[in-house]
mmCIF file of C-alpha atoms and ligand atoms in Angstrom:
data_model
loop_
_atom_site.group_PDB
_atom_site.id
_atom_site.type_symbol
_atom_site.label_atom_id
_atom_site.label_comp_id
_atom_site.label_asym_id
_atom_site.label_seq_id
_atom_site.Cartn_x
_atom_site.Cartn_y
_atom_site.Cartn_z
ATOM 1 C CA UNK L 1020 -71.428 -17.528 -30.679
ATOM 2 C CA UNK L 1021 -69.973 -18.647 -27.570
ATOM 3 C CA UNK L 1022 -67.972 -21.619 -28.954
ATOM 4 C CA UNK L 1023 -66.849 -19.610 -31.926
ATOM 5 C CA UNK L 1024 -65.394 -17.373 -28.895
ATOM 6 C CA UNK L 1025 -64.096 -20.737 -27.000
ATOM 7 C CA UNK L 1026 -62.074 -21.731 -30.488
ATOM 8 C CA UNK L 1027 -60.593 -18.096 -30.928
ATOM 9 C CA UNK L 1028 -59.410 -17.862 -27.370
ATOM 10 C CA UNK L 1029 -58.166 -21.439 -27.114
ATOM 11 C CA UNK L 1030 -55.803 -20.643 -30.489
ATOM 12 C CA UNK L 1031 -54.654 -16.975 -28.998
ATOM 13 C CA UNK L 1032 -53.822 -19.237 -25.753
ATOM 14 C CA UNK L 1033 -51.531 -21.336 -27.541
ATOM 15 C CA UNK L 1034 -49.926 -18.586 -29.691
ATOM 16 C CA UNK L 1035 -49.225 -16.376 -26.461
ATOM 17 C CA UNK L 1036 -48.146 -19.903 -24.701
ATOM 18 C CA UNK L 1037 -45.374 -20.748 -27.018
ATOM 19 C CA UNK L 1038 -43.666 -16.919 -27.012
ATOM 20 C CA UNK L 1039 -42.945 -17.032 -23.420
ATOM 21 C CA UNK L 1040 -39.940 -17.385 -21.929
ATOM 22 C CA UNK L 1041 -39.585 -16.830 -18.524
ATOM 23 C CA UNK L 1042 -41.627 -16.839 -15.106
ATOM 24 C CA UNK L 1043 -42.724 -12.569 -15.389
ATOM 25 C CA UNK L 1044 -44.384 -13.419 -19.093
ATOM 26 C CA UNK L 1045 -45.905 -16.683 -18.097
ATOM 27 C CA UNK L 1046 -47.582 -14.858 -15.148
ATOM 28 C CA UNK L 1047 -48.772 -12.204 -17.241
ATOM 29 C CA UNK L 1048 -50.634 -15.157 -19.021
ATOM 30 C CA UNK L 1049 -52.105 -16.529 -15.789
ATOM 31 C CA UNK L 1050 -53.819 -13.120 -15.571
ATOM 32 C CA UNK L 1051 -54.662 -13.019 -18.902
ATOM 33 C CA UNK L 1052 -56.530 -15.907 -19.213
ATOM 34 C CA UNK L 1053 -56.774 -17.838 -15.927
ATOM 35 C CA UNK L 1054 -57.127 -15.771 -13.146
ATOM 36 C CA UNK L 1055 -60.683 -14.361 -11.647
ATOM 37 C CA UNK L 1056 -61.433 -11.648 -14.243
ATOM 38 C CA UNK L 1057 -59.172 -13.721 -16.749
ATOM 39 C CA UNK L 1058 -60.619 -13.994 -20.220
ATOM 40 C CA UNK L 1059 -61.776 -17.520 -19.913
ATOM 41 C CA UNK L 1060 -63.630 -16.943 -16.175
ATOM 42 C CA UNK L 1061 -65.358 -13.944 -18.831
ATOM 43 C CA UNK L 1062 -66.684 -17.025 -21.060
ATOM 44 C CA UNK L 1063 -67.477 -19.390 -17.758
ATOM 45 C CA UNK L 1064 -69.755 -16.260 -17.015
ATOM 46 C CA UNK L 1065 -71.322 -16.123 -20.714
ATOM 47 C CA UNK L 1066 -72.256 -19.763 -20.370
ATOM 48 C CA UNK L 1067 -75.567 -18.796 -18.919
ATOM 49 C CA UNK L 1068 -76.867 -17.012 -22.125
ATOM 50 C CA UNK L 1069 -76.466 -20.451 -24.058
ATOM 51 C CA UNK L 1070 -79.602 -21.982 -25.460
ATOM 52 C CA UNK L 1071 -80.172 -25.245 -22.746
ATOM 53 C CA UNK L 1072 -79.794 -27.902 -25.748
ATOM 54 C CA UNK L 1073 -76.651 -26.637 -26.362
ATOM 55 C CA UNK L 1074 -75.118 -25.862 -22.856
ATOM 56 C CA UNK L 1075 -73.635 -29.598 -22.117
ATOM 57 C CA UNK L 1076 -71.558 -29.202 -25.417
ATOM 58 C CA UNK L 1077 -70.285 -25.543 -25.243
ATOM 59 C CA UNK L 1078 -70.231 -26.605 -21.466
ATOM 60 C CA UNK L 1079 -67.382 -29.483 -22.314
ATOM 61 C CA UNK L 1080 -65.237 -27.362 -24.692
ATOM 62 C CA UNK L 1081 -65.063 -24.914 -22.320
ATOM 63 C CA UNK L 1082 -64.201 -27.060 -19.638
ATOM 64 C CA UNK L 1083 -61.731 -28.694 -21.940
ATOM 65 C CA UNK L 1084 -60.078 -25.046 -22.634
ATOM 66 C CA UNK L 1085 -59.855 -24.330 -19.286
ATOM 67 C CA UNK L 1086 -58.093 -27.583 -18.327
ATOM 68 C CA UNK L 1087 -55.732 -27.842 -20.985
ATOM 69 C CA UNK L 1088 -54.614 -24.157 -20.634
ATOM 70 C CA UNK L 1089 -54.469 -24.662 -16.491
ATOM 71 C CA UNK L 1090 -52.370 -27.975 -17.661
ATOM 72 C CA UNK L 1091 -49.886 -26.167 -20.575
ATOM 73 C CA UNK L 1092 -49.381 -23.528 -17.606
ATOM 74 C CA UNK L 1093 -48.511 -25.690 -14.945
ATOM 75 C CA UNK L 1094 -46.095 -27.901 -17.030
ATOM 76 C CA UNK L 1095 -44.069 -24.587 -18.532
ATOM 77 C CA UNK L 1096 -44.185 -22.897 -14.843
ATOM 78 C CA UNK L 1097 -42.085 -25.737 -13.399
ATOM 79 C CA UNK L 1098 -39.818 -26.262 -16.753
ATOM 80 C CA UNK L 1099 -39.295 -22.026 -15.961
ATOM 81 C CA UNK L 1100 -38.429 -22.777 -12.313
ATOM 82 C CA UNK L 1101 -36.379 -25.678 -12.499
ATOM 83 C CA UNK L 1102 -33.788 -23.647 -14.804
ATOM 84 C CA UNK L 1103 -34.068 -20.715 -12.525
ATOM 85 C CA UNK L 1104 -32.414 -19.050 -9.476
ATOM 86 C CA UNK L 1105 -34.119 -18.988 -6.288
ATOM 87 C CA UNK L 1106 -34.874 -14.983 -6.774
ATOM 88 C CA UNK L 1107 -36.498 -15.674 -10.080
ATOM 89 C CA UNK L 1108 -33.429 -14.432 -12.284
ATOM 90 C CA UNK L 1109 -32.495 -16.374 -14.774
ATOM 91 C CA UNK L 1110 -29.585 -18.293 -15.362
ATOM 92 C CA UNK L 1111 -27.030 -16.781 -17.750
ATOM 93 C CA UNK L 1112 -25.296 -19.754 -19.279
ATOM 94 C CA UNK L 1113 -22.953 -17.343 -21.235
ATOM 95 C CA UNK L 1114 -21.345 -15.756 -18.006
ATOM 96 C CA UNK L 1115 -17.662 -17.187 -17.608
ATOM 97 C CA UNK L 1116 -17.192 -19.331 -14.800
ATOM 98 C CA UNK L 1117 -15.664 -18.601 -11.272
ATOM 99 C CA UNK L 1118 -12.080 -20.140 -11.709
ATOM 100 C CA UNK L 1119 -10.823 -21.503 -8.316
ATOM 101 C CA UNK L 1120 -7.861 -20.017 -6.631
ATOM 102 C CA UNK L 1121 -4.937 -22.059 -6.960
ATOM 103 C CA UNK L 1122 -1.966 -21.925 -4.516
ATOM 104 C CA UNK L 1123 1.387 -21.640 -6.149
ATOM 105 C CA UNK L 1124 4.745 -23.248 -4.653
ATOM 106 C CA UNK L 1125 6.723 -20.777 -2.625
ATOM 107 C CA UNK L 1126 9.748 -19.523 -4.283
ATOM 108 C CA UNK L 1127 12.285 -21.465 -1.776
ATOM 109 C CA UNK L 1128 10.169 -24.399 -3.098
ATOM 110 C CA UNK L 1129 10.861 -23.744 -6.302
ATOM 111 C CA UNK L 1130 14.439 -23.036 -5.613
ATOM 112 C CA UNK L 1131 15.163 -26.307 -4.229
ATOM 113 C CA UNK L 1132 13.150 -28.591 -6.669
ATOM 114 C CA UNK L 1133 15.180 -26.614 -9.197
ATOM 115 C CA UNK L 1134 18.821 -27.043 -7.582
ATOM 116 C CA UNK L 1135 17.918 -30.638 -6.713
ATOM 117 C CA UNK L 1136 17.060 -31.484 -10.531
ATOM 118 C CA UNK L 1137 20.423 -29.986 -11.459
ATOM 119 C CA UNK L 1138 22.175 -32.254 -8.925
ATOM 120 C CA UNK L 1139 20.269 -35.436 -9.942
ATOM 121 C CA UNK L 1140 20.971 -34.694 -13.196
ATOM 122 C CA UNK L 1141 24.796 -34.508 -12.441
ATOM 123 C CA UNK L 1142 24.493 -37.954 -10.549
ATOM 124 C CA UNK L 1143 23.136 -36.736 -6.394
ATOM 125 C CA UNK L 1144 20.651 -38.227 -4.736
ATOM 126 C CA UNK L 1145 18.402 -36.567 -1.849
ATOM 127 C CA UNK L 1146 18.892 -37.319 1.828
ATOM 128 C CA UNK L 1147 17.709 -35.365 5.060
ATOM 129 C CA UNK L 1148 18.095 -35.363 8.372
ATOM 130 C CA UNK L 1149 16.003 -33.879 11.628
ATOM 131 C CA UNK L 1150 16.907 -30.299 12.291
ATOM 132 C CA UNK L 1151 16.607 -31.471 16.337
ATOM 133 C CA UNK L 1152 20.354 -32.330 16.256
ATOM 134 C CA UNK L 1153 23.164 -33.640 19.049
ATOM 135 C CA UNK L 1154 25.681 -31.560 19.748
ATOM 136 C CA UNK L 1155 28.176 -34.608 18.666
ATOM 137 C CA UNK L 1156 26.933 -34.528 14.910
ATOM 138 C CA UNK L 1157 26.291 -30.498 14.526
ATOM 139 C CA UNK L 1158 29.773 -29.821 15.734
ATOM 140 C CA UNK L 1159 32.221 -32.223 17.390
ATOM 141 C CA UNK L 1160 32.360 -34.715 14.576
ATOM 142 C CA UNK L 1161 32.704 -32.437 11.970
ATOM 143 C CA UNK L 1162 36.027 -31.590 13.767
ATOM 144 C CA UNK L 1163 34.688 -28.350 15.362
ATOM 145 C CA UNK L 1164 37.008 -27.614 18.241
ATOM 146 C CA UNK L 1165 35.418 -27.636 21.633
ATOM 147 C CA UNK L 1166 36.295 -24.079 22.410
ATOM 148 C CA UNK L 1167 34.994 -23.291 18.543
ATOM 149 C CA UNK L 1168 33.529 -19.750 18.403
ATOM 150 C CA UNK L 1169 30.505 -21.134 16.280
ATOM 151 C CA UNK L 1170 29.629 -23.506 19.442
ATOM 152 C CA UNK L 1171 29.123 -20.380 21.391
ATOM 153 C CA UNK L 1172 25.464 -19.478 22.505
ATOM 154 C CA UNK L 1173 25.181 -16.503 20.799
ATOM 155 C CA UNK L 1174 24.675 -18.507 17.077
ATOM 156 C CA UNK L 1175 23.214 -21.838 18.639
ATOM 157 C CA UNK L 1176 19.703 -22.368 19.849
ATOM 158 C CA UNK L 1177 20.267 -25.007 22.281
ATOM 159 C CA UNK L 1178 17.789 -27.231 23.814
ATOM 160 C CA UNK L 1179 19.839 -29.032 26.586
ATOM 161 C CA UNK L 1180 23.294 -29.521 27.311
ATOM 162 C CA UNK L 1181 23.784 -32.245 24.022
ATOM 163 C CA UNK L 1182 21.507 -31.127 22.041
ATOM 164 C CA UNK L 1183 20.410 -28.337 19.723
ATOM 165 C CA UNK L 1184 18.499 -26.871 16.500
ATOM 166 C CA UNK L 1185 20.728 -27.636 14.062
ATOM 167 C CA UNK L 1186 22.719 -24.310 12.562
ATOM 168 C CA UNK L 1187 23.582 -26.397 9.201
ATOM 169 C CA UNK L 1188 23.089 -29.198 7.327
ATOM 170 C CA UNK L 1189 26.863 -30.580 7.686
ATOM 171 C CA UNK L 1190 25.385 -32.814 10.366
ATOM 172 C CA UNK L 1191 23.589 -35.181 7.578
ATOM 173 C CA UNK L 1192 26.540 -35.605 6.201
ATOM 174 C CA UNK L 1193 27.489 -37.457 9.417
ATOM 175 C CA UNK L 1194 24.579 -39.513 9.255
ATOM 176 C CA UNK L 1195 24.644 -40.480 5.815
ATOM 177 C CA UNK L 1196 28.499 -41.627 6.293
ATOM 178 C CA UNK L 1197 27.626 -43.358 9.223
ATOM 179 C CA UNK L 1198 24.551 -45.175 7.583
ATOM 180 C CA UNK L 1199 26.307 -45.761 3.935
ATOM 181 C CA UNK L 1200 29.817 -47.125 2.773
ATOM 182 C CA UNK L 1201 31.430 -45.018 -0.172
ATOM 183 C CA UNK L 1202 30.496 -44.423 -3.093
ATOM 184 C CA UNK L 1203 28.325 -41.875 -1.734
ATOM 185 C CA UNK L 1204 27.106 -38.880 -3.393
ATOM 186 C CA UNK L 1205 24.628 -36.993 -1.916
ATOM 187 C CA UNK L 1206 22.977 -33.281 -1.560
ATOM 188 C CA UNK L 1207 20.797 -32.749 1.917
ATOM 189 C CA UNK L 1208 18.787 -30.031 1.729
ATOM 190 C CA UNK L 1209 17.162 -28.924 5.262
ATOM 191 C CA UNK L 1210 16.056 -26.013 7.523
ATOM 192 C CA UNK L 1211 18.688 -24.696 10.046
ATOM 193 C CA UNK L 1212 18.546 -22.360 12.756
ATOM 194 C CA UNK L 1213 20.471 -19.639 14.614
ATOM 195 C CA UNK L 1214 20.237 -17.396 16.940
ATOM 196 C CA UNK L 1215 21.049 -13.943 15.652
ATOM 197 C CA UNK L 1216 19.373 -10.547 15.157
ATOM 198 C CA UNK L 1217 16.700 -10.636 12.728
ATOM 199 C CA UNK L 1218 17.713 -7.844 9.920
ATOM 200 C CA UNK L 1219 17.112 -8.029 6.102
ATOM 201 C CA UNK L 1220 20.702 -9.405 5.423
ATOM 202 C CA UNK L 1221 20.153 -12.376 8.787
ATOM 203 C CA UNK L 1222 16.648 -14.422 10.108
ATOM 204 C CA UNK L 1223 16.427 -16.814 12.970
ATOM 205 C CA UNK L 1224 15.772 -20.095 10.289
ATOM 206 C CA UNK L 1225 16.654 -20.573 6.979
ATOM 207 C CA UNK L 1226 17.763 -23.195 4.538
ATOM 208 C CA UNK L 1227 20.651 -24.938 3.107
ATOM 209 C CA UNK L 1228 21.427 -27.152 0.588
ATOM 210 C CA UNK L 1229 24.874 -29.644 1.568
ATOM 211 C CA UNK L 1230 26.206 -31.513 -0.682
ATOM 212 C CA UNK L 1231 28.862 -34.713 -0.172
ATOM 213 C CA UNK L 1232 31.101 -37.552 -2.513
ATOM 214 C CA UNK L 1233 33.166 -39.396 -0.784
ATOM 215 C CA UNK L 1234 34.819 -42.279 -3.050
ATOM 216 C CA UNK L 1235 38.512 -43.031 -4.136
ATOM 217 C CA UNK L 1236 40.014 -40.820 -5.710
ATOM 218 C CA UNK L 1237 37.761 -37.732 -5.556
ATOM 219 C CA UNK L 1238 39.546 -35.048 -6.450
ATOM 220 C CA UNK L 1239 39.206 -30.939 -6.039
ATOM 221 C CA UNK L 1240 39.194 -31.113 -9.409
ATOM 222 C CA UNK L 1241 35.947 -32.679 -9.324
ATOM 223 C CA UNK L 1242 34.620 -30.632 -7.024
ATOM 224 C CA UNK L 1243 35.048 -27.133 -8.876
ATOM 225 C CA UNK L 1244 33.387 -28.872 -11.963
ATOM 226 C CA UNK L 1245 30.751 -30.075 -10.046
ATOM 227 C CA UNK L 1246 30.079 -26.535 -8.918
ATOM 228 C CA UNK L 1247 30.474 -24.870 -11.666
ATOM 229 C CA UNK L 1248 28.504 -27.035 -14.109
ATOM 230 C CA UNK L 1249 25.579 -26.553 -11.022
ATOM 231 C CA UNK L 1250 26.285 -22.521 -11.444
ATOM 232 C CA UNK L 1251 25.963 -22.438 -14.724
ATOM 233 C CA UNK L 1252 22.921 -24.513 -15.586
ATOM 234 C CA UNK L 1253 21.282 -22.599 -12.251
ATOM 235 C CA UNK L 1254 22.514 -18.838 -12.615
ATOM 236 C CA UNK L 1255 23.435 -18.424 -16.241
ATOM 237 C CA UNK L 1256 26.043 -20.037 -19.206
ATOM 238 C CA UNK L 1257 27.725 -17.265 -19.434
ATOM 239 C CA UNK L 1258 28.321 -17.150 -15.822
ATOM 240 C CA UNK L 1259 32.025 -15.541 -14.638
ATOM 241 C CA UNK L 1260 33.225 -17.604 -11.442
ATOM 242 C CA UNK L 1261 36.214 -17.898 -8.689
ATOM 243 C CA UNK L 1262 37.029 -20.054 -5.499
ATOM 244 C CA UNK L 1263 38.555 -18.279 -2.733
ATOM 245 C CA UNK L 1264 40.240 -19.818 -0.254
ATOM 246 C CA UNK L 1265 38.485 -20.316 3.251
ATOM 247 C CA UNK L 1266 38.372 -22.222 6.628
ATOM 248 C CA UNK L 1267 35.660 -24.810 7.723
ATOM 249 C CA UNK L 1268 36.642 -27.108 10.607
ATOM 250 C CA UNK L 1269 35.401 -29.663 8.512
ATOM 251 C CA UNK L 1270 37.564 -29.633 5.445
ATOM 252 C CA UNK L 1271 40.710 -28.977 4.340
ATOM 253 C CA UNK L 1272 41.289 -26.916 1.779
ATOM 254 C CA UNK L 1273 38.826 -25.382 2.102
ATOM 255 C CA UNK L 1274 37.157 -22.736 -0.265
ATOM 256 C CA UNK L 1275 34.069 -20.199 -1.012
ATOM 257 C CA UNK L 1276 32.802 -19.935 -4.575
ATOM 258 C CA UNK L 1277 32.128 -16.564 -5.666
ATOM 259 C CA UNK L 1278 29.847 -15.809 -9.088
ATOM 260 C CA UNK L 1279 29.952 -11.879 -10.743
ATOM 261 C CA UNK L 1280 27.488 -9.606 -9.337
ATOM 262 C CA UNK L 1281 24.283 -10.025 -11.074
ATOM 263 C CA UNK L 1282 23.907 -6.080 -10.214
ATOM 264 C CA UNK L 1283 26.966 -4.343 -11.683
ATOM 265 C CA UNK L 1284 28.205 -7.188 -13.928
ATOM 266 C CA UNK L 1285 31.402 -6.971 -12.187
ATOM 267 C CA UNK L 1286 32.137 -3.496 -12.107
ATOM 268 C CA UNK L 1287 31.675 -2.936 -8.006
ATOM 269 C CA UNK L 1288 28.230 -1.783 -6.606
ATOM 270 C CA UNK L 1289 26.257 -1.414 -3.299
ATOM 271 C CA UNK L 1290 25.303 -5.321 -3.268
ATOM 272 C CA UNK L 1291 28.681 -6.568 -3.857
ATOM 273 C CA UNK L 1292 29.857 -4.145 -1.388
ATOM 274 C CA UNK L 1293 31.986 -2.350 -4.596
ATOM 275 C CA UNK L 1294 33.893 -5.878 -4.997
ATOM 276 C CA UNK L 1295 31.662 -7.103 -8.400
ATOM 277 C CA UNK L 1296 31.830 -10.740 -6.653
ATOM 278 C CA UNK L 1297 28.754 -12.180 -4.771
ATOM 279 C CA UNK L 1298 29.330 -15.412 -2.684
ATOM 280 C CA UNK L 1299 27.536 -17.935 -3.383
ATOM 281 C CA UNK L 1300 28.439 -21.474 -1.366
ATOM 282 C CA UNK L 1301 31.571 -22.900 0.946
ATOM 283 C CA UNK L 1302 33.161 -25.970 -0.333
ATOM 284 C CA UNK L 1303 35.948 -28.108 0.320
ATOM 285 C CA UNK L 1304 37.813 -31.648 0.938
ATOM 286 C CA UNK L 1305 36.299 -33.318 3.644
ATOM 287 C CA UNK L 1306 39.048 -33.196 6.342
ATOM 288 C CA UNK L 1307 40.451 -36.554 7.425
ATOM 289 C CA UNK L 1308 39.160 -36.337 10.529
ATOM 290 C CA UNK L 1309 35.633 -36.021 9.900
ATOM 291 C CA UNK L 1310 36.496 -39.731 8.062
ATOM 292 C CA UNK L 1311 37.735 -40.631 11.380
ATOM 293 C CA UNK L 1312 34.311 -40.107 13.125
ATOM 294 C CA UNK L 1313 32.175 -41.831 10.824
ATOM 295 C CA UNK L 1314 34.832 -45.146 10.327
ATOM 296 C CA UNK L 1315 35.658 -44.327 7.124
ATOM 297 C CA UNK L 1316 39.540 -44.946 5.840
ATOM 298 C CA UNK L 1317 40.983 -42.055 5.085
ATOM 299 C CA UNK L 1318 43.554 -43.522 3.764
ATOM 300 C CA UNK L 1319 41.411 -45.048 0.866
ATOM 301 C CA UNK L 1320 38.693 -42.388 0.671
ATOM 302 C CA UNK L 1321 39.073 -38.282 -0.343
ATOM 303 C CA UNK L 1322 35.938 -36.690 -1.126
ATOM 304 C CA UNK L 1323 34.073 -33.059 -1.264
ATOM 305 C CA UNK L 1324 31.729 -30.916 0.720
ATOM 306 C CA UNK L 1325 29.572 -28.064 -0.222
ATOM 307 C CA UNK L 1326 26.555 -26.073 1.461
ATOM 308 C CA UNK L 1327 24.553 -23.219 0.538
ATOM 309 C CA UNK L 1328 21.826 -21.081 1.926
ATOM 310 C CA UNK L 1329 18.949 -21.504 -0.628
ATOM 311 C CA UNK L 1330 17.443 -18.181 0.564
ATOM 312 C CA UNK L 1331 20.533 -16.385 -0.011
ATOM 313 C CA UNK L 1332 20.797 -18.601 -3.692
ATOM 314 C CA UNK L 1333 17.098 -17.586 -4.097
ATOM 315 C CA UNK L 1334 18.020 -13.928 -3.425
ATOM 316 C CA UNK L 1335 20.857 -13.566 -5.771
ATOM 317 C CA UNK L 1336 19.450 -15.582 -8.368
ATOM 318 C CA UNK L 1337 16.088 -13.176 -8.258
ATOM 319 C CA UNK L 1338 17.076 -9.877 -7.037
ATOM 320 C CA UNK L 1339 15.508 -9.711 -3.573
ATOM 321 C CA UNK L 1340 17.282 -7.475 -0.720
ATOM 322 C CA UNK L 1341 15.574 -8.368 2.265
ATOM 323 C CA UNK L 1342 15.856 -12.435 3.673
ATOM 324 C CA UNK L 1343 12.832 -11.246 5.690
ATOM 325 C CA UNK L 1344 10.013 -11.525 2.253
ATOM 326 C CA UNK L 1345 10.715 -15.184 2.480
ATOM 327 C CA UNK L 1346 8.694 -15.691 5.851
ATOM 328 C CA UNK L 1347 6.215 -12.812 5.857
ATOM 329 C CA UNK L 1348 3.797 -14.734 3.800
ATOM 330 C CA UNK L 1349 2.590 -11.684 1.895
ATOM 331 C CA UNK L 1350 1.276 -12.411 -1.321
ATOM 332 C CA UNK L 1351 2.294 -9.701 -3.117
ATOM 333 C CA UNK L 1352 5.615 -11.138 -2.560
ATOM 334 C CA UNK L 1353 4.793 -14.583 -3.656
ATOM 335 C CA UNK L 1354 2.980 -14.008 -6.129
ATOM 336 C CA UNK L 1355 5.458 -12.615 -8.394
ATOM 337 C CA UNK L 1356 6.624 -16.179 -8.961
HETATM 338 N N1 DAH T 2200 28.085 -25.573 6.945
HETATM 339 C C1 DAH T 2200 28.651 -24.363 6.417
HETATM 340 C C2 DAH T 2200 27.882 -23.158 6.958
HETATM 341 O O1 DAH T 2200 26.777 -23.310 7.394
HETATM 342 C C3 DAH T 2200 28.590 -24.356 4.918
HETATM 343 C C4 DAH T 2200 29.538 -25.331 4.333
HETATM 344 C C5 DAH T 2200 30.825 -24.950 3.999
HETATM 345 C C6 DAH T 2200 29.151 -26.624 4.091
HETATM 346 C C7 DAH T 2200 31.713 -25.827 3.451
HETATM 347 C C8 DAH T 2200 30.048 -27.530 3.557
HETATM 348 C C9 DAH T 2200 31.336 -27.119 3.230
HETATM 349 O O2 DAH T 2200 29.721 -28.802 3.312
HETATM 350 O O3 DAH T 2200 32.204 -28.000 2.691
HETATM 351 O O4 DAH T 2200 28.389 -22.071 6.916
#
């Protein structure tokens, strides 16, 4: 009997229905049962065999089946689709994500943020200055003498007759005397420039840290336990450590601060040039004249002065050789920090 047929096919539509899961299997069931030669176009085509009486009735529940199976098809194709990709593939929910690249901080950043926490922590705070500078506050008021060696155009980029790329921070220490009244205390870190052969010991630009305190009474004293504390906390407790005495125009005495060779531990190697001593900053007492050019009484006032070349910290501090790595941009390089 043809609705005994209707009734079977309507149940095997719903148990095929509810085991499919994706777009192929749910057009296998189009074929199966909807399409031309589909099993319920088969009963559409039996319909004329029924006795007339009963045709309207058989008639409806056929056109019922074929409705609500069109219907249950439609309403799982889109559900199928709409958590599908474009191709049809479906959507793996399990698959770990695609993590986005983050950039890191380059190493001098991390250099600096680090020395500048160290000298907060001892009592510094952070000035700067433009590394466009005037002759006057790069060299002649830090007591450089006008036929200086250092003034000479081999080291200085200049950009007119007064003014130049600065080759040091020392020149914020100018500006911050001439813009504050002691106590100061003060580190100026900065980019400086000069104009020598590019090798893996020299570049073009680089960076410094300077430090100042100018107050009564400052004492050298002060000033090595300044450094020291700074060494230690940034290279290592059990750091070994010397000052050597040195010249800078701009202070008197002055000195250079040497740590051991991180290399040979002291006992004289290739990168300490066989002394076991690697220098690491120039220091000293701001020289009474520099007070002069900034109005400060040198009579009252003593205070310190120190600068160092964060690459060449950076470098000491992590083993690299060549000054060059820092600029290059290769992330090999920068990645290993
Ligand atoms: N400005 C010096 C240089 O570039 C470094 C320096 C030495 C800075 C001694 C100082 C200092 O403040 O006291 O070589």
């Amino acid at each position: 009997m043809l609705s005994e047929r209707i009734q079977q096919i309507h149940t095997e539509f719903e148990s095929d229905i509810s085991k499919v899961s994706d777009l192929k299997e749910l057009e296998n069931i189009r074929i199966k049962y909807l399409s031309r030669n589909g099993l319920i176009s088969s009963l559409f085509d039996e319909l004329k065999n029924v006795a007339k009486e009963d045709k309207p009735v058989v008639g409806k529940s056929l056109n019922e089946l074929r409705n609500h199976s069109t219907n249950q098809f439609n309403v799982l194709k889109e559900k199928l689709e709409s958590t599908s990709s474009a191709d049809g593939e479906k959507i793996d929910l399990t698959l770990p994500g695609v993590t986005k690249v983050l950039g890191s901080k380059h190493i001098l950043t991390q250099t600096l943020d680090e020395i500048k926490i160290i000298f907060k922590g001892l009592g510094f705070s952070v000035f700067d200055g433009p590394e466009l500078e005037s002759d006057y506050n790069n060299f002649e008021a830090l007591n450089f003498q006008p036929d200086h060696p250092a003034r000479d155009m081999q080291d200085t980029f200049f950009i007119s007759k007064d003014f130049l790329l600065r080759t040091h921070t020392s020149p914020v220490q100018i500006r911050v005397m001439n813009s504050h009244q002691p106590p100061v205390r003060a580190i100026m870190p900065g980019r400086v420039y000069r104009n020598e052969a590019v090798s893996s010991r020299s570049y073009c630009m680089f960076h410094q840290v300077e430090g100042l305190y100018v107050d009564t009474d400052v004492t050298f004293a002060e000033l090595k336990g300044t450094l020291v504390s700074f060494a230690r906390q940034f290279y290592g407790e059990d750091l070994n450590y010397r000052f050597r005495p040195s010249f800078f125009p701009f202070t008197e005495p002055s000195a250079e601060m040497d740590i051991t060779c991180y290399l040979c531990h002291g006992k004289g190697c290739k990168v300490c040039k066989q002394t076991g001593w690697l220098e690491i900053l120039g220091c000293g007492m701001v020289d009474p004249n520099v007070f002069g050019f900034v109005n400060y009484d040198a009579e009252k006032y003593t205070g310190y002065a120190f600068g160092m070349g964060i690459e060449r910290t950076a470098m000491l501090k992590y083993g690299i050789t060549d000054i060059r790595v820092f600029f290059e941009n290769d992330l090999r390089f920068l990645k290993q920090f």
